[in-house]
Every structure is written in C-alpha cells, then in structure tokens.
PDB file of N, CA and C in Angstrom:
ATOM      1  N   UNK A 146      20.724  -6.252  -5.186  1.00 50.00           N
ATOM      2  CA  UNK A 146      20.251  -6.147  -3.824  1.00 50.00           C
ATOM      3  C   UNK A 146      19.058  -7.065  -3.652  1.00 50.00           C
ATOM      4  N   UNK A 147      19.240  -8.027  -2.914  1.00 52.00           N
ATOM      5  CA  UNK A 147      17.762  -8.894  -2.254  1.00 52.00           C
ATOM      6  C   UNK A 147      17.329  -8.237  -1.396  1.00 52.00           C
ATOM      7  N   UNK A 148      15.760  -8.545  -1.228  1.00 54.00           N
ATOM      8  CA  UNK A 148      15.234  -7.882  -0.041  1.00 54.00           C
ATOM      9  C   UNK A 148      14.784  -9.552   0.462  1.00 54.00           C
ATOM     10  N   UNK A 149      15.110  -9.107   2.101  1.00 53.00           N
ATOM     11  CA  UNK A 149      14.493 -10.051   3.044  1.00 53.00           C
ATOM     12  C   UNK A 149      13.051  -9.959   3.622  1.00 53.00           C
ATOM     13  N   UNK A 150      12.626 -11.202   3.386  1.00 53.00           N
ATOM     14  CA  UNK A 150      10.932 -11.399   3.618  1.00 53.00           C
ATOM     15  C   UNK A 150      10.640 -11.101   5.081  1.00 53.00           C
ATOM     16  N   UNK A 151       9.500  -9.967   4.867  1.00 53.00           N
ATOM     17  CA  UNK A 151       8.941  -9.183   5.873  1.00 53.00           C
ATOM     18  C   UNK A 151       8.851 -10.077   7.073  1.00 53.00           C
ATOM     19  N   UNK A 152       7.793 -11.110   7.107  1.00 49.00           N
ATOM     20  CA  UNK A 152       7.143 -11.628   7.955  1.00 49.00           C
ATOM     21  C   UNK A 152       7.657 -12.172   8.918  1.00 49.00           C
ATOM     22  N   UNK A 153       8.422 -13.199   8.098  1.00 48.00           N
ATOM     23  CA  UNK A 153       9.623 -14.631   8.718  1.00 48.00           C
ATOM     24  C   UNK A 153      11.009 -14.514   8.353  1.00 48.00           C
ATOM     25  N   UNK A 154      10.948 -15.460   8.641  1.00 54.00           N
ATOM     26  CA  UNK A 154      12.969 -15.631   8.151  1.00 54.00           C
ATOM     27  C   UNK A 154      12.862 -17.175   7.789  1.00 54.00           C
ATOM     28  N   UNK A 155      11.039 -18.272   7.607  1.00 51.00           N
ATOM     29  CA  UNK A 155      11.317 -19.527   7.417  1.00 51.00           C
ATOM     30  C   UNK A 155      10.781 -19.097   5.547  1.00 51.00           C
ATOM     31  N   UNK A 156      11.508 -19.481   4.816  1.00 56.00           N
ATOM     32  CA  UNK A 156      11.475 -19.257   3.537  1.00 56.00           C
ATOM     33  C   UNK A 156      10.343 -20.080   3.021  1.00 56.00           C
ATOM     34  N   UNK A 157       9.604 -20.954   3.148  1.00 51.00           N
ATOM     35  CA  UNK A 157       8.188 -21.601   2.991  1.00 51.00           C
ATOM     36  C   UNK A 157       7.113 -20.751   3.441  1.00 51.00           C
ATOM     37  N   UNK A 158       6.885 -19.773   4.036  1.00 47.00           N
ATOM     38  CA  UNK A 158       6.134 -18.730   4.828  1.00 47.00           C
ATOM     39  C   UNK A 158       5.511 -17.938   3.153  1.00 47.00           C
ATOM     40  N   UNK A 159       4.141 -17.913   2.306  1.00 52.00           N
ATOM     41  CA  UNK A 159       4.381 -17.224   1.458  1.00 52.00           C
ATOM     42  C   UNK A 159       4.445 -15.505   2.061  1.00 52.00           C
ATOM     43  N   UNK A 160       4.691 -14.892   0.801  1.00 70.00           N
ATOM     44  CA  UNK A 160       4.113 -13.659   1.233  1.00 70.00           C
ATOM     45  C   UNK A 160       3.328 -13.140   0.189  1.00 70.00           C
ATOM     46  N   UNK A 161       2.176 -12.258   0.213  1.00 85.00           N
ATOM     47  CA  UNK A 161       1.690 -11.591  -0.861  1.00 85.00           C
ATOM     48  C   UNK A 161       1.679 -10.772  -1.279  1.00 85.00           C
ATOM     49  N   UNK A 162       1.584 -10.947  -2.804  1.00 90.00           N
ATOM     50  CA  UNK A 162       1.846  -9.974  -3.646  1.00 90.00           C
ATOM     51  C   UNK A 162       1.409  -8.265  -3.669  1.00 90.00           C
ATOM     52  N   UNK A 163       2.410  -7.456  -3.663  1.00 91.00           N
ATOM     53  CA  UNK A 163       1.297  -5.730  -3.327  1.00 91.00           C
ATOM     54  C   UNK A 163       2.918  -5.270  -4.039  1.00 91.00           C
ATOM     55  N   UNK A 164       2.600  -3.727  -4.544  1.00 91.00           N
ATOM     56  CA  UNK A 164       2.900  -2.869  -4.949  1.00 91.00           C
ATOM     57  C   UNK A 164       3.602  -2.074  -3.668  1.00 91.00           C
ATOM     58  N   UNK A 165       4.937  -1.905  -4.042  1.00 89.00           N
ATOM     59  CA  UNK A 165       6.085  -1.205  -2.704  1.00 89.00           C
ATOM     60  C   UNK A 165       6.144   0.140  -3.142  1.00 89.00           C
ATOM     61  N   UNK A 166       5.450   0.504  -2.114  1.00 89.00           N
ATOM     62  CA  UNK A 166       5.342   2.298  -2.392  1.00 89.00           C
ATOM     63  C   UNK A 166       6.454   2.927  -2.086  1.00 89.00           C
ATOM     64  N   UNK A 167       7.382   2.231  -1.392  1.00 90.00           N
ATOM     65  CA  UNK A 167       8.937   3.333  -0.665  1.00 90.00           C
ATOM     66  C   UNK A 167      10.208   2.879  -2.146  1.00 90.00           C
ATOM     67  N   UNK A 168       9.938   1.317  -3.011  1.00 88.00           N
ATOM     68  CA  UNK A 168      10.539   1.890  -4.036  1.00 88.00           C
ATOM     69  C   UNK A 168      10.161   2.114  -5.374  1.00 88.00           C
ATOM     70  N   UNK A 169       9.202   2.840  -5.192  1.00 89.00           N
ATOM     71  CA  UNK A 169       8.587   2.546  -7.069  1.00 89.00           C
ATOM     72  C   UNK A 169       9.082   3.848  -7.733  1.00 89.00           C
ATOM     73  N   UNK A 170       9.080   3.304  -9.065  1.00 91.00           N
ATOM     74  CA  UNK A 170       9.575   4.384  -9.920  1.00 91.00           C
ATOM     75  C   UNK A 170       8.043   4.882 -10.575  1.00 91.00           C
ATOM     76  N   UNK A 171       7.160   4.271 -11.002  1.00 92.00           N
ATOM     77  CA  UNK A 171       5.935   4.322 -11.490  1.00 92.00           C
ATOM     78  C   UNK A 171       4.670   4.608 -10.974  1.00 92.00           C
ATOM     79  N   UNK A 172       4.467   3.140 -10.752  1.00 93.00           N
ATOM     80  CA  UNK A 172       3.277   2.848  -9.347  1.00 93.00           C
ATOM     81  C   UNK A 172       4.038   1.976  -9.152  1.00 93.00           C
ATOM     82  N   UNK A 173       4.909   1.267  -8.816  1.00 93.00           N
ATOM     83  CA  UNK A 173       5.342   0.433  -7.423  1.00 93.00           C
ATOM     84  C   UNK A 173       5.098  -1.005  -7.762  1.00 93.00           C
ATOM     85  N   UNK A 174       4.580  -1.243  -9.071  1.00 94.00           N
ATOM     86  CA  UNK A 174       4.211  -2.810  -9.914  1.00 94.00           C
ATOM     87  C   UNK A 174       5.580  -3.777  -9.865  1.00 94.00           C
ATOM     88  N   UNK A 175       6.564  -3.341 -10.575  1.00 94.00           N
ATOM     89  CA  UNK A 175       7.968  -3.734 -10.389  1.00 94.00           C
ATOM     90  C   UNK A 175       8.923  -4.083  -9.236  1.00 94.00           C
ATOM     91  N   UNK A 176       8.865  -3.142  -8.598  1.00 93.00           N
ATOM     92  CA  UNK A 176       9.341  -3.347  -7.494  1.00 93.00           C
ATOM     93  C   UNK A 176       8.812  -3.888  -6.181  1.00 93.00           C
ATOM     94  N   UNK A 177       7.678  -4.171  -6.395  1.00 93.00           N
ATOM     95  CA  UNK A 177       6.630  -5.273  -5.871  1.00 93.00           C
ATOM     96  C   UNK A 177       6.546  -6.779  -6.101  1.00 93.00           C
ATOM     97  N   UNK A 178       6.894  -6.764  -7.511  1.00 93.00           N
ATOM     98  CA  UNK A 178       6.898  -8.482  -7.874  1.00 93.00           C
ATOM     99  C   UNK A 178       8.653  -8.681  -7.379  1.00 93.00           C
ATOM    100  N   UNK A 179       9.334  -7.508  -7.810  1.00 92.00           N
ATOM    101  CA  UNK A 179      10.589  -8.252  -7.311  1.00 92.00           C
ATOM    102  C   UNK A 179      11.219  -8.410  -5.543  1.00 92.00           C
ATOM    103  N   UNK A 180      10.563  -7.765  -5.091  1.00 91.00           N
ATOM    104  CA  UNK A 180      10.265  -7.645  -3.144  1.00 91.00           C
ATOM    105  C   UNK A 180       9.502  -9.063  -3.290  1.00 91.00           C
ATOM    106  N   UNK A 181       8.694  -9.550  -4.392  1.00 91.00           N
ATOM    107  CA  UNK A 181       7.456 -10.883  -3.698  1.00 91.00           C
ATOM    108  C   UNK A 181       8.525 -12.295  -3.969  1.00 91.00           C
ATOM    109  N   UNK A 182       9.018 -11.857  -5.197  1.00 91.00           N
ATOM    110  CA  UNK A 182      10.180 -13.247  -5.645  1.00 91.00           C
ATOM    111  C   UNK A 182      11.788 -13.029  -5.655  1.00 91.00           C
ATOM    112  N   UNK A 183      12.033 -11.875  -4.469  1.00 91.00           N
ATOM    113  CA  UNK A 183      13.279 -11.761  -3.828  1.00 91.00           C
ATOM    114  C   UNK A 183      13.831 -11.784  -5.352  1.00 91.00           C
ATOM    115  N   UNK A 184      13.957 -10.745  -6.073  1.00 91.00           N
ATOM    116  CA  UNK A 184      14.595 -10.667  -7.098  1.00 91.00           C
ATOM    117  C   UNK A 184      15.328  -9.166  -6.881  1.00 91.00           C
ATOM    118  N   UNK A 185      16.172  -8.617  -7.951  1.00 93.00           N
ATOM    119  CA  UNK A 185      16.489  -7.058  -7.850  1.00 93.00           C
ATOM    120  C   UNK A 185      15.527  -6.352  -8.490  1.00 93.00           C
ATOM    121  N   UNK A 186      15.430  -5.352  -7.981  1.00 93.00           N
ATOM    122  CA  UNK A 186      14.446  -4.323  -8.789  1.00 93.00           C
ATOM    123  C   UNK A 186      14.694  -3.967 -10.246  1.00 93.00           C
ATOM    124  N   UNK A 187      15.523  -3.858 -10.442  1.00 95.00           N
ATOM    125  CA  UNK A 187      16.588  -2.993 -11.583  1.00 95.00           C
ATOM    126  C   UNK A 187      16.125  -4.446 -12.571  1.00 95.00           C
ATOM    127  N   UNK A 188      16.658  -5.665 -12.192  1.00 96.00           N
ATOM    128  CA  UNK A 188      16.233  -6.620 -13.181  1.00 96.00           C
ATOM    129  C   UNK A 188      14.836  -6.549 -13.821  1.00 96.00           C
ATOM    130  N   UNK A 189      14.024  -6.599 -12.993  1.00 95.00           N
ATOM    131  CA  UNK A 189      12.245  -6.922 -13.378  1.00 95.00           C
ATOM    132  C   UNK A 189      12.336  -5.661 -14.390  1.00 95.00           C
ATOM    133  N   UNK A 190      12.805  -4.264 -13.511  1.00 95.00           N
ATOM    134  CA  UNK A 190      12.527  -3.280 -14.582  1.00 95.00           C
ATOM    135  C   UNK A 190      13.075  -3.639 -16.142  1.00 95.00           C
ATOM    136  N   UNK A 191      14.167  -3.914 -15.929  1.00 97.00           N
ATOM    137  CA  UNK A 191      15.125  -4.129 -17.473  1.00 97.00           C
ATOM    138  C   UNK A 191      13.947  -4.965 -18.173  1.00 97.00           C
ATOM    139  N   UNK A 192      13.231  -6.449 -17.536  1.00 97.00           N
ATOM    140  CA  UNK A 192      12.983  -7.167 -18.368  1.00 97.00           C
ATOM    141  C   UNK A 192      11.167  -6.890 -18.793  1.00 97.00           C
ATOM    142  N   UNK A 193      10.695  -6.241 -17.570  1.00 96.00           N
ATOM    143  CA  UNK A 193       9.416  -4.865 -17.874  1.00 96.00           C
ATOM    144  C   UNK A 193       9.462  -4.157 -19.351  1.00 96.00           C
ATOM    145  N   UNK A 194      10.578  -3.737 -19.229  1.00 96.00           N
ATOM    146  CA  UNK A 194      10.762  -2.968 -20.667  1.00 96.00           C
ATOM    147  C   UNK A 194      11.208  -3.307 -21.766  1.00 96.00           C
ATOM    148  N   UNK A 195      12.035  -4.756 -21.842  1.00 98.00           N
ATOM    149  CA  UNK A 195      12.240  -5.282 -23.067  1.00 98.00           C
ATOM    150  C   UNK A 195      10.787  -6.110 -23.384  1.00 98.00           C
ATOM    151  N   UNK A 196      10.092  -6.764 -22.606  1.00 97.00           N
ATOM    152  CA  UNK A 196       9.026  -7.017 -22.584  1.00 97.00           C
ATOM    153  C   UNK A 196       7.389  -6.236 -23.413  1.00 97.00           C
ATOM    154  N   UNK A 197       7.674  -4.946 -22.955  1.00 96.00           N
ATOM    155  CA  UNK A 197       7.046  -3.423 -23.626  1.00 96.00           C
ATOM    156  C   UNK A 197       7.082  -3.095 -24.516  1.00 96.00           C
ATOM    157  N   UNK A 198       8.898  -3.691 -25.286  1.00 97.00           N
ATOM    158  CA  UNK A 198       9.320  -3.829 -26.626  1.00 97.00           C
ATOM    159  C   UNK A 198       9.251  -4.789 -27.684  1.00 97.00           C
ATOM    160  N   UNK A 199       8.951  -5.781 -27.052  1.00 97.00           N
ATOM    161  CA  UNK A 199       8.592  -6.881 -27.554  1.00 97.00           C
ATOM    162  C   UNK A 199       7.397  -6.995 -28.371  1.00 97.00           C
ATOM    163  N   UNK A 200       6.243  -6.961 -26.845  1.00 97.00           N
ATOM    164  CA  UNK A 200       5.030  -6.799 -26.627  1.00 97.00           C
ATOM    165  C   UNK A 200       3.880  -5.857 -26.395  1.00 97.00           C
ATOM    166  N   UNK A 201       4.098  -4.823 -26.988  1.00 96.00           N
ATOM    167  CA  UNK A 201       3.687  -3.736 -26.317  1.00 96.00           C
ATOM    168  C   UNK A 201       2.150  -3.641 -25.585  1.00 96.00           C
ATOM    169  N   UNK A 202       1.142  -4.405 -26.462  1.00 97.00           N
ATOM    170  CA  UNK A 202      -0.283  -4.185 -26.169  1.00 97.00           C
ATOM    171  C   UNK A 202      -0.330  -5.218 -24.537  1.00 97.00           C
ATOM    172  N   UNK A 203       0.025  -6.469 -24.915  1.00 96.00           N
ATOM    173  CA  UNK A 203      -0.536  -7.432 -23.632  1.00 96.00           C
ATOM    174  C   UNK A 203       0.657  -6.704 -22.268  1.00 96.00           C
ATOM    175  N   UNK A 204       1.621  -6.118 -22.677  1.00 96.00           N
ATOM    176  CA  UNK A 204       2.497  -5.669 -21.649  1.00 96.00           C
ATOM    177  C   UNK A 204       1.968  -4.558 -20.996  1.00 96.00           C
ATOM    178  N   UNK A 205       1.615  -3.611 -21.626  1.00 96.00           N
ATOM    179  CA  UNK A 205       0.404  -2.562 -20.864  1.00 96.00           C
ATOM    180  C   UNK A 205      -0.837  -3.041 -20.350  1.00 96.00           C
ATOM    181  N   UNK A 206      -1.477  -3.852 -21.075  1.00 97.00           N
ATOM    182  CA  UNK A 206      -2.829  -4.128 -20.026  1.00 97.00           C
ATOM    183  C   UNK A 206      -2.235  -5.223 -18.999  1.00 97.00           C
ATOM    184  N   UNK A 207      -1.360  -5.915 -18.916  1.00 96.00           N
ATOM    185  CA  UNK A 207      -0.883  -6.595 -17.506  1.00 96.00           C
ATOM    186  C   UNK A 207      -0.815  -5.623 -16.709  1.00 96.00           C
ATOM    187  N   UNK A 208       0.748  -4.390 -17.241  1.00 95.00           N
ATOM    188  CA  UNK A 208       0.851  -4.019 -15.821  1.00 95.00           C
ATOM    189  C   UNK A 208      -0.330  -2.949 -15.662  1.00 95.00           C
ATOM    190  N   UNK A 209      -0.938  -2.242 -16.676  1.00 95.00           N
ATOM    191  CA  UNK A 209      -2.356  -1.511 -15.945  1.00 95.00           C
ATOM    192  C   UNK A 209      -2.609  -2.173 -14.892  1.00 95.00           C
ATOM    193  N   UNK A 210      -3.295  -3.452 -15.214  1.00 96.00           N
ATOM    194  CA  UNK A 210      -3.992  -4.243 -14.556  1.00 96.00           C
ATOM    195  C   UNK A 210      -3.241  -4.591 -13.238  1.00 96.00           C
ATOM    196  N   UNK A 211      -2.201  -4.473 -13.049  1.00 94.00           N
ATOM    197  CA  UNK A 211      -1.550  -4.676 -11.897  1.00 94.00           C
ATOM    198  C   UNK A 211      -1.523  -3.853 -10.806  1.00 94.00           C
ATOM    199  N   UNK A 212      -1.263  -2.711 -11.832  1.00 94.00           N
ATOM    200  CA  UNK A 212      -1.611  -1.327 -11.116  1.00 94.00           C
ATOM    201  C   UNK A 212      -2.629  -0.789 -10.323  1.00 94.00           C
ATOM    202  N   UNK A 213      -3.539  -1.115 -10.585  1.00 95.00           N
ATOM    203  CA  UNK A 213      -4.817  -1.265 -10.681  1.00 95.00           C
ATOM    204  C   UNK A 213      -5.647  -1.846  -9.501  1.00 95.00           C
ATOM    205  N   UNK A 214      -5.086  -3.534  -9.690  1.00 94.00           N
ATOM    206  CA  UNK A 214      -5.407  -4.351  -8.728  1.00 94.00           C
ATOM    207  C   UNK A 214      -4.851  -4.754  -7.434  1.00 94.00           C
ATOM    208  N   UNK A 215      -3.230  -4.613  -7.885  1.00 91.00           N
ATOM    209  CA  UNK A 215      -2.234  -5.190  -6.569  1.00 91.00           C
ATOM    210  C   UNK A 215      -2.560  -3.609  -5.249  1.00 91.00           C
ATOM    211  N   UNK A 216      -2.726  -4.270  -4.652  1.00 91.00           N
ATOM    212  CA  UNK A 216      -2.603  -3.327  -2.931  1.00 91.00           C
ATOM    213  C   UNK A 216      -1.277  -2.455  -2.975  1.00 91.00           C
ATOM    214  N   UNK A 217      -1.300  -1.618  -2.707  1.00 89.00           N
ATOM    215  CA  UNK A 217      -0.106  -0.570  -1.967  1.00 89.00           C
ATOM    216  C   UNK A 217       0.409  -0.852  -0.484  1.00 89.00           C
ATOM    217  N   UNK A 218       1.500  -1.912  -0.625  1.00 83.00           N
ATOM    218  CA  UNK A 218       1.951  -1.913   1.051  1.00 83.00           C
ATOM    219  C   UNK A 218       3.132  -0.846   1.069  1.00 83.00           C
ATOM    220  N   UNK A 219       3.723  -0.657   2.088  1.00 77.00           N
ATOM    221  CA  UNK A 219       4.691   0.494   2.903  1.00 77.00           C
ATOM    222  C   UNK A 219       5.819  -1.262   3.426  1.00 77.00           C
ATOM    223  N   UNK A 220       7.802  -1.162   2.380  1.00 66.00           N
ATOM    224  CA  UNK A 220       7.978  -2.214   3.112  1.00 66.00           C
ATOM    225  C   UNK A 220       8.839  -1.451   4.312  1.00 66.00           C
TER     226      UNK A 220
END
C-alpha cells in the first residue's frame, strides 16, 4: 500500500518527516519514515527489525532518538 502525499499531488513538493499516530504499532517511527518516502509500512518494519538483529545497540538509539525527536502528526 502507498500512501499519497498530504500536501500536493506535484511530487517535488517535500514533505516532513513526523511520526503517524493513526498507523503506528510502537510510537509511529516506522510508519512515519515510510508515509515520508512513500514506501509500505510492513517493509520499513521487516527491515527495522532485521536491522535490530543485525545491529542491535546503534538500532535502538536511532529509533529512541526518533522517537523522541520526530513530531506526532494525525495523517
């Protein structure tokens, strides 16, 4: 599933980055970057967590830090 960009419909328009509170499974980190780079949710998550497995220490203080920092929008 793509999601279509809030603002516009001219694909050069950025949009910024925030945390999607209507789909998060967590805090809304995931499904935020993939709403910002029109990706699926389900993907970022899959690669969130092989990532976690990989990496475990720098993969938690990113997304803390994401958590943390990125805004809570409503899409």
């Amino acid at each position: 599933m793509k999601y279509d960009r809030e603002y516009s419909t001219i694909k050069d328009v950025p949009q910024s980055l925030a945390k999607d509170v209507n789909n998060k499974k967590i805090t809304g980190v995931c499904a935020g970057i993939a709403k910002h780079f029109n990706f699926s949710p389900l993907a970022v998550r899959v690669v969130a967590v092989a990532l976690l497995i990989a990496i475990p220490v720098v993969t938690a203080v990113v997304y803390i830090s994401a958590s943390l920092l990125l805004p809570s929008k409503y899409y």
